[in-house]
Amino acid sequence: MQIITSDEQLRKLIPHVLATVEGEATLFEKLTPFLETSEEWLRQNFIPDDLFETIAAASEAAESASDSAAIVALKKPVEKVIATHAFMSAVPSLDLVLTPNGFGIVSNTNIVPASKERIERLLDSLEAERDTNLEQLLLRLASQGDWQQSTQGKFFAATLFPFMSLCRRLAIREHVWDEYQHLHDRLIKIENVLADTYFSQEQMTVFRQHVMNQMRECSTLEEHVIRSLQSLEMMLVSDMQVHPQSFYDLVNIIREHEETFPAWHSSDTAKLYSPAVFVNKKKAGGYWF
């Protein structure tokens, strides 16, 4: 493990845990395998290995340099995500021990084991906290140019909705990360059809880059088209009907502003909206019927 390396650090991230008595395994020791798995899960889905190594080595004292400060800013949500994901994974087994006669519940005369309902509420709370920190982490990762070119970054940049705020727009409040993945797959299919039919793959790539950069280098007209397209996609992903004219209206804006949307005008899709015009020539041959 590289991010959470001590019991003291872990306890700052997981409140309401009783102190360990002498001779008893610490919370850190109990969660070590889950912390290791949590770090690996974060690497596979969100942070490439080289950036993960840089974050792990970051120190609070490095905040003086702007680049270092950006890395340090990533470390806090990373710690919280790892701790909550690990604890959430460990909860079902923390009160169980394996005895020669099978599994038993850890209990004593002073503390009563929590009910199933309380455990479920704890798991829901941990998942919500993890997802909140994941959302913050993604917004900060997006400002890292190198991350955008990584396998993990390209996953999120594959649609016009690279951030988990997508779920809030659809009034999804629970299991946000799981729901986002499901929506992400649907949006890829939707956007591929829209690109081939209306906007071109090239122009959609430009749109996605603008969204990933949070519209910082986007013209007012481009932002209008992107926001409108996002709203239409929200309707489609919600299984609402969208009249094709809504897309044609956006295409007409793009057609009329070649200087703002050069990617579309140089694409094969643009040819669908510029059919060859027949011109009769006097010297041309012909057929008589």
Coordinates of C-alpha atoms in Angstrom, one line a residue:
M1 CA 0.0 0.0 0.0
Q2 CA 1.1 3.5 -0.8
I3 CA -1.6 6.0 0.2
I4 CA -2.8 4.9 3.7
T5 CA 0.1 3.5 5.6
S6 CA -0.8 3.8 9.3
D7 CA -3.5 3.2 11.8
E8 CA -3.5 6.9 12.8
Q9 CA -4.0 8.0 9.3
L10 CA -6.8 5.5 8.7
R11 CA -8.7 6.5 11.9
K12 CA -8.8 10.2 10.7
L13 CA -10.7 9.0 7.7
I14 CA -13.1 6.5 9.5
P15 CA -14.8 8.1 12.5
H16 CA -16.6 6.4 15.4
V17 CA -14.2 3.5 15.8
L18 CA -13.3 2.4 19.3
A19 CA -9.6 2.5 20.4
T20 CA -7.7 -0.7 20.1
V21 CA -6.9 -2.4 23.4
E22 CA -3.5 -3.9 24.0
G23 CA -3.0 -7.2 22.2
E24 CA -5.9 -6.6 19.8
A25 CA -5.3 -6.2 16.1
T26 CA -5.5 -2.5 15.0
L27 CA -8.1 -1.2 12.6
F28 CA -5.3 -0.8 10.0
E29 CA -4.3 -4.4 10.4
K30 CA -7.9 -5.6 10.0
L31 CA -8.4 -3.5 6.9
T32 CA -5.0 -4.1 5.3
P33 CA -6.2 -6.6 2.6
F34 CA -9.2 -4.4 1.8
L35 CA -7.1 -1.3 1.6
E36 CA -4.8 -3.0 -0.9
T37 CA -7.8 -4.1 -3.0
S38 CA -9.2 -0.6 -2.8
E39 CA -5.9 1.0 -4.1
E40 CA -5.9 -1.5 -7.0
W41 CA -9.5 -0.7 -7.8
L42 CA -8.7 3.0 -7.9
R43 CA -5.7 2.4 -10.2
Q44 CA -7.7 0.3 -12.6
N45 CA -10.7 2.6 -12.9
F46 CA -9.4 6.2 -12.2
I47 CA -5.7 6.8 -11.8
P48 CA -2.9 5.5 -14.0
D49 CA 0.1 4.0 -12.3
D50 CA 2.5 6.8 -12.9
L51 CA 0.1 9.5 -11.5
F52 CA -0.8 7.2 -8.6
E53 CA 2.9 7.0 -7.7
T54 CA 3.3 10.8 -7.9
I55 CA 0.2 11.3 -5.6
A56 CA 1.5 8.7 -3.1
A57 CA 4.8 10.6 -2.9
A58 CA 3.3 14.0 -2.6
S59 CA 3.8 15.9 0.6
E60 CA 1.9 18.7 2.2
A61 CA 5.1 20.7 2.3
A62 CA 5.1 20.7 -1.6
E63 CA 2.2 23.1 -1.8
S64 CA 4.5 26.0 -2.7
A65 CA 4.9 25.0 -6.3
S66 CA 1.8 25.2 -8.5
D67 CA 2.3 21.7 -10.1
S68 CA 2.9 20.1 -6.7
A69 CA -0.1 21.9 -5.2
A70 CA -2.3 20.4 -7.8
I71 CA -1.0 16.9 -7.0
V72 CA -1.4 17.5 -3.2
A73 CA -5.0 18.6 -3.9
L74 CA -5.6 15.1 -5.4
K75 CA -4.3 13.3 -2.4
K76 CA -7.1 14.1 0.0
P77 CA -10.0 12.8 -2.1
V78 CA -7.8 9.8 -3.0
E79 CA -7.4 8.9 0.7
K80 CA -11.1 9.3 1.4
V81 CA -12.1 7.1 -1.6
I82 CA -9.6 4.4 -0.6
A83 CA -10.7 4.4 3.0
T84 CA -14.4 4.4 2.4
H85 CA -14.3 1.8 -0.4
A86 CA -12.1 -0.5 1.8
F87 CA -14.3 -0.1 4.9
M88 CA -17.5 -0.7 2.8
S89 CA -15.9 -3.9 1.5
A90 CA -14.8 -5.0 4.9
V91 CA -18.0 -4.3 6.9
P92 CA -19.8 -7.6 6.2
S93 CA -16.9 -9.5 7.7
L94 CA -15.7 -7.3 10.6
D95 CA -18.1 -8.8 13.2
L96 CA -17.5 -12.4 12.1
V97 CA -14.8 -14.7 13.3
L98 CA -14.0 -18.2 12.1
T99 CA -14.0 -20.8 14.9
P100 CA -13.4 -24.6 14.7
N101 CA -17.2 -25.0 14.7
G102 CA -17.9 -22.4 12.1
F103 CA -18.5 -18.6 12.0
G104 CA -19.4 -16.7 15.1
I105 CA -20.4 -13.1 15.9
V106 CA -18.0 -10.8 17.8
S107 CA -19.9 -9.6 20.9
N108 CA -19.6 -8.9 24.6
T109 CA -22.0 -7.9 27.4
N110 CA -21.4 -4.2 26.8
I111 CA -21.9 -3.8 23.0
V112 CA -24.8 -5.4 21.1
P113 CA -24.3 -6.4 17.5
A114 CA -25.9 -3.9 15.0
S115 CA -29.1 -4.9 13.3
K116 CA -29.2 -5.7 9.6
E117 CA -31.0 -2.4 8.9
R118 CA -28.2 -0.4 10.7
I119 CA -25.6 -2.2 8.7
E120 CA -27.4 -1.5 5.5
R121 CA -27.6 2.2 6.4
L122 CA -23.9 2.2 7.2
L123 CA -23.1 0.6 3.8
D124 CA -25.3 3.1 2.0
S125 CA -23.6 6.0 3.8
L126 CA -20.1 4.8 3.0
E127 CA -21.0 4.3 -0.6
A128 CA -22.5 7.8 -0.8
E129 CA -19.4 9.3 0.8
R130 CA -17.1 7.4 -1.6
D131 CA -19.1 8.5 -4.6
T132 CA -19.0 12.1 -3.5
N133 CA -15.3 12.0 -3.2
L134 CA -15.0 10.2 -6.5
E135 CA -16.9 13.1 -8.1
Q136 CA -14.5 15.6 -6.6
L137 CA -11.5 13.5 -7.6
L138 CA -12.7 13.3 -11.3
L139 CA -13.1 17.1 -11.5
R140 CA -9.5 17.6 -10.2
L141 CA -8.1 14.8 -12.5
A142 CA -9.7 16.5 -15.5
S143 CA -7.3 19.4 -15.0
Q144 CA -4.4 17.1 -15.5
G145 CA -3.6 17.0 -19.2
D146 CA -1.6 13.8 -19.0
W147 CA -4.5 12.1 -17.2
Q148 CA -6.9 12.9 -20.1
Q149 CA -4.7 10.9 -22.4
S150 CA -4.5 7.9 -20.1
T151 CA -6.7 4.8 -20.5
Q152 CA -8.7 5.8 -17.5
G153 CA -9.1 9.4 -18.7
K154 CA -10.3 8.3 -22.2
F155 CA -13.0 6.2 -20.6
F156 CA -14.6 9.3 -19.0
A157 CA -13.9 11.4 -22.1
A158 CA -15.8 9.0 -24.4
T159 CA -19.1 10.9 -23.9
L160 CA -20.4 14.4 -23.4
F161 CA -20.8 13.5 -19.8
P162 CA -17.4 12.8 -18.3
F163 CA -18.4 13.6 -14.7
M164 CA -20.7 11.8 -12.2
S165 CA -22.9 14.9 -12.0
L166 CA -24.7 13.2 -14.9
C167 CA -26.5 11.2 -12.2
R168 CA -27.7 14.4 -10.4
R169 CA -29.2 15.7 -13.7
L170 CA -31.2 12.5 -13.8
A171 CA -32.2 12.8 -10.1
I172 CA -30.2 9.7 -9.2
R173 CA -29.0 9.9 -5.6
E174 CA -28.1 6.3 -4.7
H175 CA -25.4 4.0 -6.1
V176 CA -24.1 6.8 -8.2
W177 CA -20.9 5.2 -9.4
D178 CA -22.7 2.0 -10.5
E179 CA -25.5 4.0 -12.2
Y180 CA -22.9 6.2 -13.9
Q181 CA -21.3 3.2 -15.5
H182 CA -24.6 2.0 -16.8
L183 CA -25.5 5.4 -18.2
H184 CA -22.0 5.7 -19.7
D185 CA -22.5 2.6 -21.8
R186 CA -25.9 3.8 -23.1
L187 CA -24.5 7.2 -23.9
I188 CA -21.7 5.8 -26.0
K189 CA -24.3 4.0 -28.2
I190 CA -26.5 7.1 -28.4
E191 CA -23.6 9.4 -29.4
N192 CA -22.2 7.1 -32.0
V193 CA -25.6 7.2 -33.8
L194 CA -25.8 11.0 -33.4
A195 CA -22.3 11.4 -34.7
D196 CA -22.8 9.3 -37.8
T197 CA -26.2 10.8 -38.6
Y198 CA -25.8 14.5 -37.7
F199 CA -22.6 15.8 -36.0
S200 CA -19.7 13.6 -37.3
Q201 CA -17.2 11.7 -35.1
E202 CA -14.7 14.4 -35.6
Q203 CA -16.9 17.2 -34.3
M204 CA -18.2 15.1 -31.4
T205 CA -14.5 14.6 -30.3
V206 CA -14.1 18.3 -30.2
F207 CA -17.3 18.7 -28.2
R208 CA -16.2 16.1 -25.7
Q209 CA -12.8 17.8 -25.2
H210 CA -14.5 21.1 -24.5
V211 CA -16.7 19.4 -21.9
M212 CA -13.8 17.6 -20.3
N213 CA -12.0 21.0 -20.0
Q214 CA -15.2 22.4 -18.5
M215 CA -15.8 24.8 -21.4
R216 CA -12.7 26.9 -20.6
E217 CA -11.6 27.2 -24.2
C218 CA -15.0 27.1 -25.8
S219 CA -16.8 29.9 -27.7
T220 CA -20.2 31.0 -26.8
L221 CA -21.7 29.4 -29.9
E222 CA -20.0 26.1 -29.3
E223 CA -21.2 26.1 -25.7
H224 CA -24.7 26.7 -26.8
V225 CA -24.6 23.8 -29.3
I226 CA -23.0 21.5 -26.7
R227 CA -25.5 22.4 -23.9
S228 CA -28.4 21.9 -26.3
L229 CA -27.1 18.5 -27.5
Q230 CA -26.5 17.4 -23.9
S231 CA -30.1 18.3 -23.1
L232 CA -31.4 16.2 -26.0
E233 CA -29.2 13.3 -25.0
M234 CA -30.7 13.5 -21.5
M235 CA -34.1 13.0 -23.1
L236 CA -32.9 10.0 -25.1
V237 CA -31.2 8.3 -22.1
S238 CA -34.4 8.9 -20.2
D239 CA -36.4 7.1 -23.0
M240 CA -38.1 10.3 -24.1
Q241 CA -39.0 11.0 -27.7
V242 CA -36.9 13.6 -29.5
H243 CA -38.0 15.0 -32.8
P244 CA -35.2 14.8 -35.5
Q245 CA -35.8 18.4 -36.3
S246 CA -34.1 19.3 -32.9
F247 CA -30.9 17.8 -34.2
Y248 CA -31.3 19.3 -37.7
D249 CA -31.6 22.7 -36.1
L250 CA -28.2 22.3 -34.4
V251 CA -26.7 21.0 -37.6
N252 CA -27.9 24.1 -39.4
I253 CA -26.1 26.3 -36.8
I254 CA -22.9 24.3 -37.5
R255 CA -23.4 24.5 -41.3
E256 CA -23.7 28.3 -41.1
H257 CA -20.5 28.8 -39.0
E258 CA -17.7 26.9 -40.7
E259 CA -15.0 29.0 -38.9
T260 CA -16.4 27.8 -35.5
F261 CA -16.9 24.2 -36.4
P262 CA -14.2 23.3 -38.9
A263 CA -14.1 19.6 -37.8
W264 CA -17.6 19.0 -39.0
H265 CA -17.1 20.8 -42.3
S266 CA -14.1 18.6 -43.2
S267 CA -15.9 15.4 -42.2
D268 CA -17.6 12.8 -44.3
T269 CA -20.8 13.5 -42.4
A270 CA -20.9 17.0 -43.8
K271 CA -21.2 15.5 -47.3
L272 CA -24.6 14.1 -46.3
Y273 CA -25.9 17.7 -46.0
S274 CA -24.2 18.9 -49.2
P275 CA -25.4 16.7 -52.0
A276 CA -23.9 17.1 -55.5
V277 CA -25.9 19.5 -57.7
F278 CA -26.5 18.6 -61.3
V279 CA -25.5 21.2 -63.8
N280 CA -26.5 20.7 -67.5
K281 CA -23.7 21.4 -70.0
K282 CA -24.3 22.1 -73.7
K283 CA -21.4 19.7 -74.7
A284 CA -22.6 16.9 -72.5
G285 CA -24.0 13.8 -74.2
G286 CA -27.5 12.6 -73.6
Y287 CA -30.0 9.9 -74.3
W288 CA -33.1 10.2 -76.4
F289 CA -36.1 8.0 -75.5

